[in-house]
PDB file of C-alpha atoms in Angstrom:
ATOM      1  CA  MET A  12      84.245  96.100  99.337  1.00 79.00           C
ATOM      2  CA  ASN A  13      82.867  97.379 102.619  1.00 94.00           C
ATOM      3  CA  MET A  14      84.766  97.572 105.868  1.00 95.00           C
ATOM      4  CA  ASP A  15      83.030  94.487 107.347  1.00 96.00           C
ATOM      5  CA  ARG A  16      84.265  92.341 104.426  1.00 96.00           C
ATOM      6  CA  ILE A  17      87.751  93.828 104.720  1.00 96.00           C
ATOM      7  CA  LYS A  18      87.851  93.066 108.472  1.00 97.00           C
ATOM      8  CA  LYS A  19      86.528  89.546 107.903  1.00 97.00           C
ATOM      9  CA  ALA A  20      89.219  88.755 105.334  1.00 96.00           C
ATOM     10  CA  ALA A  21      91.944  90.244 107.528  1.00 97.00           C
ATOM     11  CA  GLN A  22      90.721  88.261 110.538  1.00 97.00           C
ATOM     12  CA  ILE A  23      90.754  84.972 108.600  1.00 96.00           C
ATOM     13  CA  LEU A  24      94.339  85.636 107.475  1.00 95.00           C
ATOM     14  CA  TYR A  25      95.389  86.725 110.956  1.00 96.00           C
ATOM     15  CA  ASP A  26      93.889  83.619 112.565  1.00 96.00           C
ATOM     16  CA  ALA A  27      95.684  81.409 110.030  1.00 93.00           C
ATOM     17  CA  ARG A  28      98.963  83.174 110.864  1.00 91.00           C
ATOM     18  CA  LEU A  29      98.337  83.087 114.624  1.00 92.00           C
ATOM     19  CA  HIS A  30      97.371  79.367 114.699  1.00 92.00           C
ATOM     20  CA  TRP A  31      99.953  78.343 112.125  1.00 90.00           C
ATOM     21  CA  ARG A  32      97.700  76.886 109.488  1.00 92.00           C
ATOM     22  CA  GLN A  33      97.101  77.173 105.789  1.00 92.00           C
ATOM     23  CA  ILE A  34      93.707  77.934 104.254  1.00 93.00           C
ATOM     24  CA  GLU A  35      92.223  76.949 100.909  1.00 91.00           C
ATOM     25  CA  HIS A  36      91.086  80.459  99.977  1.00 90.00           C
ATOM     26  CA  LEU A  37      89.121  83.425 101.242  1.00 93.00           C
ATOM     27  CA  SER A  38      85.366  82.895 100.957  1.00 91.00           C
ATOM     28  CA  GLU A  39      83.577  84.715  98.192  1.00 91.00           C
ATOM     29  CA  ASP A  40      81.903  87.071 100.661  1.00 93.00           C
ATOM     30  CA  CYS A  41      85.256  88.539 101.733  1.00 94.00           C
ATOM     31  CA  ALA A  42      87.789  87.796  98.957  1.00 93.00           C
ATOM     32  CA  PRO A  43      89.174  90.984  97.483  1.00 93.00           C
ATOM     33  CA  GLY A  44      88.338  91.447  93.824  1.00 89.00           C
ATOM     34  CA  SER A  45      90.960  94.057  92.975  1.00 89.00           C
ATOM     35  CA  LEU A  46      94.399  95.137  94.101  1.00 89.00           C
ATOM     36  CA  THR A  47      92.842  98.167  95.826  1.00 92.00           C
ATOM     37  CA  GLU A  48      90.624  95.833  97.896  1.00 94.00           C
ATOM     38  CA  GLY A  49      93.616  93.563  98.520  1.00 94.00           C
ATOM     39  CA  TYR A  50      95.608  96.505  99.861  1.00 95.00           C
ATOM     40  CA  ALA A  51      92.726  97.396 102.158  1.00 97.00           C
ATOM     41  CA  VAL A  52      92.765  93.840 103.573  1.00 97.00           C
ATOM     42  CA  GLN A  53      96.557  94.024 103.874  1.00 96.00           C
ATOM     43  CA  THR A  54      96.334  97.272 105.844  1.00 97.00           C
ATOM     44  CA  ALA A  55      93.759  95.745 108.186  1.00 98.00           C
ATOM     45  CA  LEU A  56      95.920  92.618 108.637  1.00 97.00           C
ATOM     46  CA  ILE A  57      98.967  94.699 109.476  1.00 97.00           C
ATOM     47  CA  GLY A  58      96.900  96.393 112.187  1.00 97.00           C
ATOM     48  CA  LEU A  59      95.873  93.035 113.665  1.00 98.00           C
ATOM     49  CA  ILE A  60      99.437  91.707 113.657  1.00 97.00           C
ATOM     50  CA  GLY A  61     100.614  94.823 115.440  1.00 96.00           C
ATOM     51  CA  ASP A  62     104.226  94.635 114.314  1.00 96.00           C
ATOM     52  CA  LYS A  63     106.323  97.479 112.947  1.00 97.00           C
ATOM     53  CA  VAL A  64     106.629  97.813 109.166  1.00 95.00           C
ATOM     54  CA  VAL A  65     110.352  98.200 108.472  1.00 93.00           C
ATOM     55  CA  GLY A  66     110.235  98.104 104.689  1.00 92.00           C
ATOM     56  CA  TRP A  67     108.267  97.220 101.576  1.00 92.00           C
ATOM     57  CA  LYS A  68     108.653  94.515  98.981  1.00 92.00           C
ATOM     58  CA  VAL A  69     107.628  94.910  95.361  1.00 91.00           C
ATOM     59  CA  GLY A  70     106.414  91.746  93.637  1.00 88.00           C
ATOM     60  CA  CYS A  71     105.453  90.671  90.141  1.00 89.00           C
ATOM     61  CA  THR A  72     107.575  93.123  88.220  1.00 91.00           C
ATOM     62  CA  SER A  73     107.843  90.914  85.120  1.00 92.00           C
ATOM     63  CA  SER A  74     105.028  90.005  82.736  1.00 93.00           C
ATOM     64  CA  GLU A  75     105.682  86.301  83.435  1.00 92.00           C
ATOM     65  CA  SER A  76     105.238  86.652  87.198  1.00 88.00           C
ATOM     66  CA  GLN A  77     102.178  88.847  86.670  1.00 89.00           C
ATOM     67  CA  GLN A  78     100.634  86.158  84.482  1.00 88.00           C
ATOM     68  CA  ARG A  79     101.250  83.514  87.185  1.00 84.00           C
ATOM     69  CA  ALA A  80      99.653  85.779  89.822  1.00 82.00           C
ATOM     70  CA  LYS A  81      96.753  86.677  87.536  1.00 82.00           C
ATOM     71  CA  THR A  82      97.459  90.385  87.660  1.00 86.00           C
ATOM     72  CA  THR A  83      98.482  93.049  85.156  1.00 89.00           C
ATOM     73  CA  GLU A  84     100.709  95.157  87.408  1.00 90.00           C
ATOM     74  CA  PRO A  85     103.305  94.861  90.169  1.00 91.00           C
ATOM     75  CA  PHE A  86     102.129  94.961  93.756  1.00 89.00           C
ATOM     76  CA  SER A  87     103.741  95.695  97.114  1.00 92.00           C
ATOM     77  CA  GLY A  88     103.690  94.144 100.546  1.00 93.00           C
ATOM     78  CA  PRO A  89     105.098  95.068 103.948  1.00 95.00           C
ATOM     79  CA  ILE A  90     108.233  93.679 105.521  1.00 95.00           C
ATOM     80  CA  LEU A  91     107.484  93.321 109.213  1.00 95.00           C
ATOM     81  CA  LYS A  92     110.209  93.613 111.856  1.00 95.00           C
ATOM     82  CA  ARG A  93     109.653  90.002 113.024  1.00 91.00           C
ATOM     83  CA  ASP A  94     110.198  88.781 109.441  1.00 90.00           C
ATOM     84  CA  LEU A  95     113.481  90.588 108.896  1.00 92.00           C
ATOM     85  CA  TYR A  96     116.581  88.464 109.565  1.00 91.00           C
ATOM     86  CA  ASN A  97     120.152  89.669 109.807  1.00 89.00           C
ATOM     87  CA  SER A  98     122.985  88.202 107.797  1.00 88.00           C
ATOM     88  CA  GLY A  99     124.358  85.011 109.285  1.00 89.00           C
ATOM     89  CA  CYS A 100     121.238  84.137 111.233  1.00 90.00           C
ATOM     90  CA  LYS A 101     119.725  80.648 111.374  1.00 90.00           C
ATOM     91  CA  VAL A 102     116.162  80.328 110.148  1.00 88.00           C
ATOM     92  CA  GLN A 103     114.129  77.357 111.311  1.00 85.00           C
ATOM     93  CA  PRO A 104     112.952  75.302 108.316  1.00 77.00           C
ATOM     94  CA  ASN A 105     109.662  74.477 110.064  1.00 81.00           C
ATOM     95  CA  ALA A 106     108.848  78.193 110.278  1.00 83.00           C
ATOM     96  CA  TYR A 107     107.435  78.068 106.757  1.00 86.00           C
ATOM     97  CA  PHE A 108     104.931  75.997 104.792  1.00 85.00           C
ATOM     98  CA  ASN A 109     106.288  75.952 101.240  1.00 81.00           C
ATOM     99  CA  CYS A 110     109.191  78.330 101.337  1.00 82.00           C
ATOM    100  CA  ALA A 111     111.169  79.361  98.346  1.00 85.00           C
ATOM    101  CA  LEU A 112     114.310  81.513  98.361  1.00 88.00           C
ATOM    102  CA  GLN A 113     114.448  84.420  95.979  1.00 90.00           C
ATOM    103  CA  ALA A 114     117.535  86.533  95.335  1.00 93.00           C
ATOM    104  CA  GLU A 115     116.616  90.217  95.577  1.00 93.00           C
ATOM    105  CA  PHE A 116     118.110  93.684  95.645  1.00 93.00           C
ATOM    106  CA  ALA A 117     117.283  95.637  98.794  1.00 94.00           C
ATOM    107  CA  LEU A 118     117.373  99.424  98.694  1.00 94.00           C
ATOM    108  CA  LYS A 119     118.300 101.228 101.871  1.00 94.00           C
ATOM    109  CA  LEU A 120     116.810 104.688 101.737  1.00 94.00           C
ATOM    110  CA  ASN A 121     118.346 107.829 103.177  1.00 94.00           C
ATOM    111  CA  ARG A 122     114.910 109.411 103.356  1.00 93.00           C
ATOM    112  CA  ASP A 123     111.292 108.473 102.856  1.00 90.00           C
ATOM    113  CA  LEU A 124     109.547 108.687  99.528  1.00 91.00           C
ATOM    114  CA  PRO A 125     105.972 109.265 100.700  1.00 90.00           C
ATOM    115  CA  ALA A 126     103.256 107.992  98.380  1.00 85.00           C
ATOM    116  CA  THR A 127     101.490 111.323  98.668  1.00 89.00           C
ATOM    117  CA  SER A 128     104.410 112.872  96.728  1.00 91.00           C
ATOM    118  CA  ALA A 129     104.306 110.347  93.873  1.00 91.00           C
ATOM    119  CA  PRO A 130     105.100 110.146  91.054  1.00 93.00           C
ATOM    120  CA  PHE A 131     108.783 110.812  91.624  1.00 94.00           C
ATOM    121  CA  ALA A 132     111.408 112.117  89.259  1.00 95.00           C
ATOM    122  CA  MET A 133     114.273 109.646  88.690  1.00 95.00           C
ATOM    123  CA  GLU A 134     116.707 112.101  90.296  1.00 95.00           C
ATOM    124  CA  ALA A 135     114.647 112.272  93.472  1.00 94.00           C
ATOM    125  CA  VAL A 136     114.682 108.458  93.729  1.00 94.00           C
ATOM    126  CA  ARG A 137     118.457 108.322  93.094  1.00 95.00           C
ATOM    127  CA  GLU A 138     119.017 110.855  95.865  1.00 95.00           C
ATOM    128  CA  ALA A 139     116.839 108.904  98.300  1.00 96.00           C
ATOM    129  CA  VAL A 140     118.707 105.593  97.776  1.00 97.00           C
ATOM    130  CA  GLY A 141     121.572 105.278 100.244  1.00 97.00           C
ATOM    131  CA  ALA A 142     122.692 101.753  99.306  1.00 97.00           C
ATOM    132  CA  VAL A 143     121.811  98.787  97.136  1.00 96.00           C
ATOM    133  CA  LEU A 144     122.285  95.529  99.035  1.00 94.00           C
ATOM    134  CA  PRO A 145     121.954  91.816  98.209  1.00 94.00           C
ATOM    135  CA  ALA A 146     119.058  90.152  99.972  1.00 93.00           C
ATOM    136  CA  LEU A 147     117.251  86.824 100.150  1.00 92.00           C
ATOM    137  CA  GLU A 148     113.459  86.743 100.367  1.00 91.00           C
ATOM    138  CA  ILE A 149     111.935  83.706 102.020  1.00 89.00           C
ATOM    139  CA  ALA A 150     108.708  83.510 100.083  1.00 86.00           C
ATOM    140  CA  ASP A 151     105.847  81.566 101.645  1.00 86.00           C
ATOM    141  CA  CYS A 152     102.079  81.413 101.327  1.00 84.00           C
ATOM    142  CA  ARG A 153      99.194  81.040 103.754  1.00 85.00           C
ATOM    143  CA  PHE A 154      97.104  79.468 100.987  1.00 88.00           C
ATOM    144  CA  ARG A 155      97.457  75.700 100.286  1.00 84.00           C
ATOM    145  CA  ASP A 156      97.524  76.185  96.499  1.00 81.00           C
ATOM    146  CA  SER A 157      99.092  79.530  95.815  1.00 74.00           C
ATOM    147  CA  ALA A 158      98.811  78.987  92.042  1.00 71.00           C
ATOM    148  CA  ALA A 159      95.018  78.980  92.367  1.00 69.00           C
ATOM    149  CA  ILE A 160      94.914  82.339  94.174  1.00 73.00           C
ATOM    150  CA  SER A 161      94.927  85.630  92.293  1.00 68.00           C
ATOM    151  CA  ALA A 162      97.005  88.670  93.255  1.00 64.00           C
ATOM    152  CA  PRO A 163      94.243  90.575  95.141  1.00 72.00           C
ATOM    153  CA  SER A 164      94.199  87.794  97.797  1.00 70.00           C
TER     154      SER A 164
END
């Protein structure tokens, strides 16, 4: 996938976010065909949004969720500062299209685990984790029919 296709996909997603609308799907000329291409679009989209990444979410860790997302491995996505809510806050229900609440475990790290140092020994990960906290994810989708979209998108 060349940079023009990556930028086009990111721009479509950014425009949908900016103008608060859902889309059917990314067109064939810019839809990512692999997780690597999907991550490239994600990186470009983060740049367009211009918000600080304050954490990362891992999705599709079970075989059942991978099957639903049409993937064979877990994937990650950024948690942006504007999408992080503190305990006790009030979230507007009209801020989402088809939201679903998911109970999660959040790990607060004492130090970074840079991808360039992967893979990590279990002891290094244990030492990096400062706390395990309960969290709620508000899952939503920019696509009208999320079941019809595969993980790379």
